[in-house]
Amino acid sequence: MTDDSPTVEPPPTFELDAATAVEPTGPAGTFAFTVDAGFTVGPKPNGGYLLATAARAVGVALADAGSAHRDPLAASAHYLWAPDPGPATIAVEVLRTGRSASQVRAVIEQDGRRCVDLTLTVGTLAVAPAVWTRAIPVDVAPIEDCVRIPSRREGSDFVVSTMDRVDLRLDPATMGFAFGAPSGRGELAGWIDLPDGRPIDPLALLLLLDTLPPATLDIGPSGWVPTLSLTAYLRSLPVPGPLRVRQRIGTIGTGRVDEACELWDATGALVAHATQLAAIRFEDESALVPPPSP
Amino acid sequence: MTDDSPTVEPPPTFELDAATAVEPTGPAGTFAFTVDAGFTVGPKPNGGYLLATAARAVGVALADAGSAHRDPLAASAHYLWAPDPGPATIAVEVLRTGRSASQVRAVIEQDGRRCVDLTLTVGTLAVAPAVWTRAIPVDVAPIEDCVRIPSRREGSDFVVSTMDRVDLRLDPATMGFAFGAPSGRGELAGWIDLPDGRPIDPLALLLLLDTLPPATLDIGPSGWVPTLSLTAYLRSLPVPGPLRVRQRIGTIGTGRVDEACELWDATGALVAHATQLAAIRFEDESALVPPPSP
């Protein structure tokens, strides 16, 4: 059932490819890149964008090591320090090359400061239906009834430049937060795609898994929700077209929240999912909307 | 709401403490330990046991580095090679010491071969209720109606020695697999505790999160289900007493399965949860029991 044809690199004419371009430097496994100002949340780069860039370097390092493995199957990223747009480096260390998968570590640094520590399991991803799943695609409004999230809300100085390069349309039923009326379900859902027509390959999946606003918006306003640790699993290549997306809270306590993000393609296949632990501080904990009774 | 008193190391009289004992060796951050033959699945050590042992070494290394952080809050482990019972080493590298949490990498090696690559976010865990959660405690039979899982099933040569050191009692409603009648729900649930009375601290939580048989048993028999990558989040210290536990499948496809494990204490608090991606091969894919209709 798997497709063993080699992964073909798309031409670097799309925004995501230009922004994740990596340049081998001196020693094997070391790369230079530029943290792109177009994939940011406020002044700092999107975590999924950094993960996708590291995955690109990992693919090059595995090719150099003689491995045919290119596609991340599992990736975990620990965010140590948020870099700024500008020059940065990636150091890749191949931990093990196996028959069906290889395991690799990567570290993103800027100005000598370690920013992201990543470990990836890399193999070959195919378009493949699930044998068994409980991950039923989220029931969302048709894409034409959903609302595109802009890079800047009217009256706000906070720019999420990523939203100019990712087409995220949220179901109005999950957008109560925009009108001061969060539902308390702790869930955002809708459709997501790349607006410049770039195919959604494994690198794009890594980006899209960490692009939604925090689902904590749906229970109440909070400060900054910085990711401590993110784990992504890629399960199938998607068929062409926008993906359904759902981001939801698990549990909030002692200043930390876990959130899960799931992506489904037009066939209903769960193509990728991620979980993250983030730090959070609410402006007013007593004003949070409680979850609906089950 | 947090308890800032320092974590007190329990006396090393319990089985888990003896089995996870680490000995500092020459350079800072390097430790020797013995992979214990009492926490195995067949001939190989349990993954949660290795994670707990690494977390113990990380706590010592952070103390040596002048940090007060001891408790894993998030941990991800990538399993490269299964070690055998016997001597092994752990190398700990402190990546960042922060105000509320520190981030650390650890590598377990045996005979010069890298076995487990881990990254941990470490802070201070308290007994703390959730501010918001969708993780309702699993509804299971009373503990006295559940069935203790033995280290060896009658007529089998396969020994899970961990089951002599972890008291796992499964709800008979989730044990159809034992009689050749899996339910198709892809779920195992019951109660879990340490039988020698050791308090369930963060290290024990790491062990208990990876102790259940694969929930794939509840849809059909498979071969070995080796974990590729495991991510654990610890959310609260539990109050004393056995924990409710649920292990369930997310999605199975192209030779990989994701499973989630959740642990709740007697107050109903979600104290820890984990997700893992494992490799799987079914004896007969066409004989799998499909999920019930939602």
Coordinates of C-alpha atoms in Angstrom, one line a residue, chain A residues 1-2 73-81 93-96 99 101 103-105 114 117 119-121 124-136 184-187 219 228-231 233-236 248-254 256-259 270 273 275-277 281-282 285 288-292 294, chain B residues 1-2 73-81 93-96 99 101 103-105 114 117 119-121 124-136 184-187 219 228-231 233-236 248-254 256-259 270 273 275-277 281-282 285 288-292 294:
Chain A
M1 CA 0.0 0.0 0.0
T2 CA 3.0 2.3 0.3
L73 CA 6.8 10.7 10.7
A74 CA 7.2 11.9 14.3
A75 CA 8.9 15.1 15.5
S76 CA 9.2 16.7 18.9
A77 CA 10.5 20.2 19.4
H78 CA 11.5 21.8 22.6
Y79 CA 11.5 25.6 22.4
L80 CA 14.3 27.1 24.5
W81 CA 14.6 30.7 23.2
E93 CA 23.0 14.8 13.9
V94 CA 21.9 11.4 12.5
L95 CA 21.3 9.2 15.5
R96 CA 20.3 6.0 13.7
R99 CA 15.4 0.1 7.3
A101 CA 12.8 4.8 9.5
Q103 CA 16.1 9.0 13.8
V104 CA 17.7 12.4 13.8
R105 CA 18.4 15.3 16.1
R114 CA 20.4 27.5 21.4
D117 CA 16.0 21.3 20.2
T119 CA 14.2 15.0 17.5
L120 CA 12.6 13.5 14.4
T121 CA 11.8 10.0 13.2
T124 CA 8.5 7.7 3.7
L125 CA 5.0 9.1 3.9
A126 CA 2.4 7.9 1.4
V127 CA -1.3 8.6 0.6
A128 CA -2.7 5.8 2.7
P129 CA -6.1 5.3 4.3
A130 CA -6.2 4.4 8.0
V131 CA -6.7 0.8 9.0
W132 CA -8.6 1.9 12.2
T133 CA -9.3 5.3 13.6
R134 CA -11.3 7.1 16.3
A135 CA -10.4 10.5 14.8
I136 CA -13.6 11.3 12.9
G184 CA -16.4 27.5 26.7
R185 CA -15.8 24.4 24.5
G186 CA -12.1 25.2 24.2
E187 CA -12.1 24.5 20.5
I219 CA -12.7 30.0 27.1
L228 CA 7.3 24.7 25.7
S229 CA 7.2 21.4 23.8
L230 CA 5.4 20.2 20.7
T231 CA 5.1 16.7 19.3
Y233 CA 2.8 12.9 14.1
L234 CA 2.4 12.7 10.3
R235 CA 0.2 9.8 9.2
S236 CA -0.6 10.2 5.5
R248 CA -8.6 22.1 21.1
I249 CA -7.6 22.4 24.7
G250 CA -7.1 19.3 26.9
T251 CA -6.4 20.6 30.4
I252 CA -5.3 23.9 32.0
G253 CA -3.7 23.9 35.4
T254 CA -0.8 25.5 37.3
R256 CA 0.2 25.2 31.7
V257 CA -2.2 24.1 29.0
D258 CA -2.0 21.2 26.6
E259 CA -3.6 21.6 23.2
L270 CA -6.4 12.1 9.5
H273 CA -1.9 15.6 14.4
T275 CA 0.0 17.9 20.9
Q276 CA 1.7 20.7 22.7
L277 CA 2.3 21.9 26.2
R281 CA -1.5 33.1 32.3
F282 CA -5.1 34.4 32.2
E285 CA -9.0 33.2 35.9
L288 CA -13.2 31.8 32.3
V289 CA -16.1 30.1 30.6
P290 CA -16.5 26.6 32.1
P291 CA -16.8 23.6 29.7
P292 CA -20.3 22.6 28.8
P294 CA -20.9 16.3 28.8
Chain B
M1 CA -1.8 27.5 44.6
T2 CA 1.6 26.0 44.1
L73 CA 6.7 18.6 33.4
A74 CA 7.1 17.5 29.8
A75 CA 9.3 14.7 28.5
S76 CA 9.8 13.3 25.1
A77 CA 11.8 10.1 24.5
H78 CA 12.9 8.7 21.1
Y79 CA 13.8 5.0 21.3
L80 CA 16.7 4.1 19.1
W81 CA 17.8 0.7 20.3
E93 CA 23.1 18.2 29.2
V94 CA 21.4 21.2 30.7
L95 CA 20.1 23.2 27.8
R96 CA 18.6 26.1 29.6
R99 CA 12.9 30.9 36.3
A101 CA 11.3 25.6 34.3
Q103 CA 15.2 22.3 29.8
V104 CA 17.5 19.3 29.7
R105 CA 18.6 16.6 27.2
R114 CA 22.9 5.1 21.7
D117 CA 17.4 10.2 23.3
T119 CA 14.4 16.0 26.1
L120 CA 12.7 17.1 29.3
T121 CA 11.2 20.3 30.6
T124 CA 8.1 21.9 40.3
L125 CA 5.0 19.9 40.4
A126 CA 2.3 20.5 43.1
V127 CA -1.0 18.9 44.0
A128 CA -3.2 21.3 42.0
P129 CA -6.7 21.1 40.6
A130 CA -7.2 21.9 36.9
V131 CA -8.6 25.4 36.0
W132 CA -10.4 23.8 33.0
T133 CA -10.4 20.3 31.5
R134 CA -12.1 18.1 29.0
A135 CA -10.4 15.0 30.5
I136 CA -13.2 13.5 32.5
G184 CA -13.2 -2.9 18.8
R185 CA -13.2 0.2 21.0
G186 CA -9.4 0.2 21.1
E187 CA -9.4 0.9 24.8
I219 CA -9.1 -4.6 18.2
L228 CA 9.3 5.0 18.3
S229 CA 8.5 8.2 20.2
L230 CA 6.8 8.9 23.5
T231 CA 5.8 12.3 24.9
Y233 CA 3.1 15.6 30.3
L234 CA 2.8 15.7 34.1
R235 CA 0.1 18.0 35.3
S236 CA -0.3 17.5 39.1
R248 CA -6.5 4.0 23.9
I249 CA -5.7 4.0 20.2
G250 CA -6.0 7.1 18.1
T251 CA -5.3 5.9 14.5
I252 CA -3.6 2.9 12.9
G253 CA -2.2 3.2 9.4
T254 CA 0.8 2.3 7.3
R256 CA 2.1 2.8 12.8
V257 CA -0.3 3.4 15.7
D258 CA -0.7 6.3 18.1
E259 CA -1.9 5.6 21.6
L270 CA -5.8 14.4 35.4
H273 CA -0.9 11.9 30.2
T275 CA 1.0 10.0 23.7
Q276 CA 3.2 7.6 21.7
L277 CA 3.8 6.6 18.1
R281 CA 2.1 -5.2 12.2
F282 CA -1.1 -7.2 12.5
E285 CA -5.4 -7.0 9.1
L288 CA -9.5 -6.5 13.0
V289 CA -12.7 -5.5 14.8
P290 CA -13.8 -2.1 13.5
P291 CA -14.7 0.8 15.8
P292 CA -18.3 1.0 17.0
P294 CA -20.2 6.9 17.1

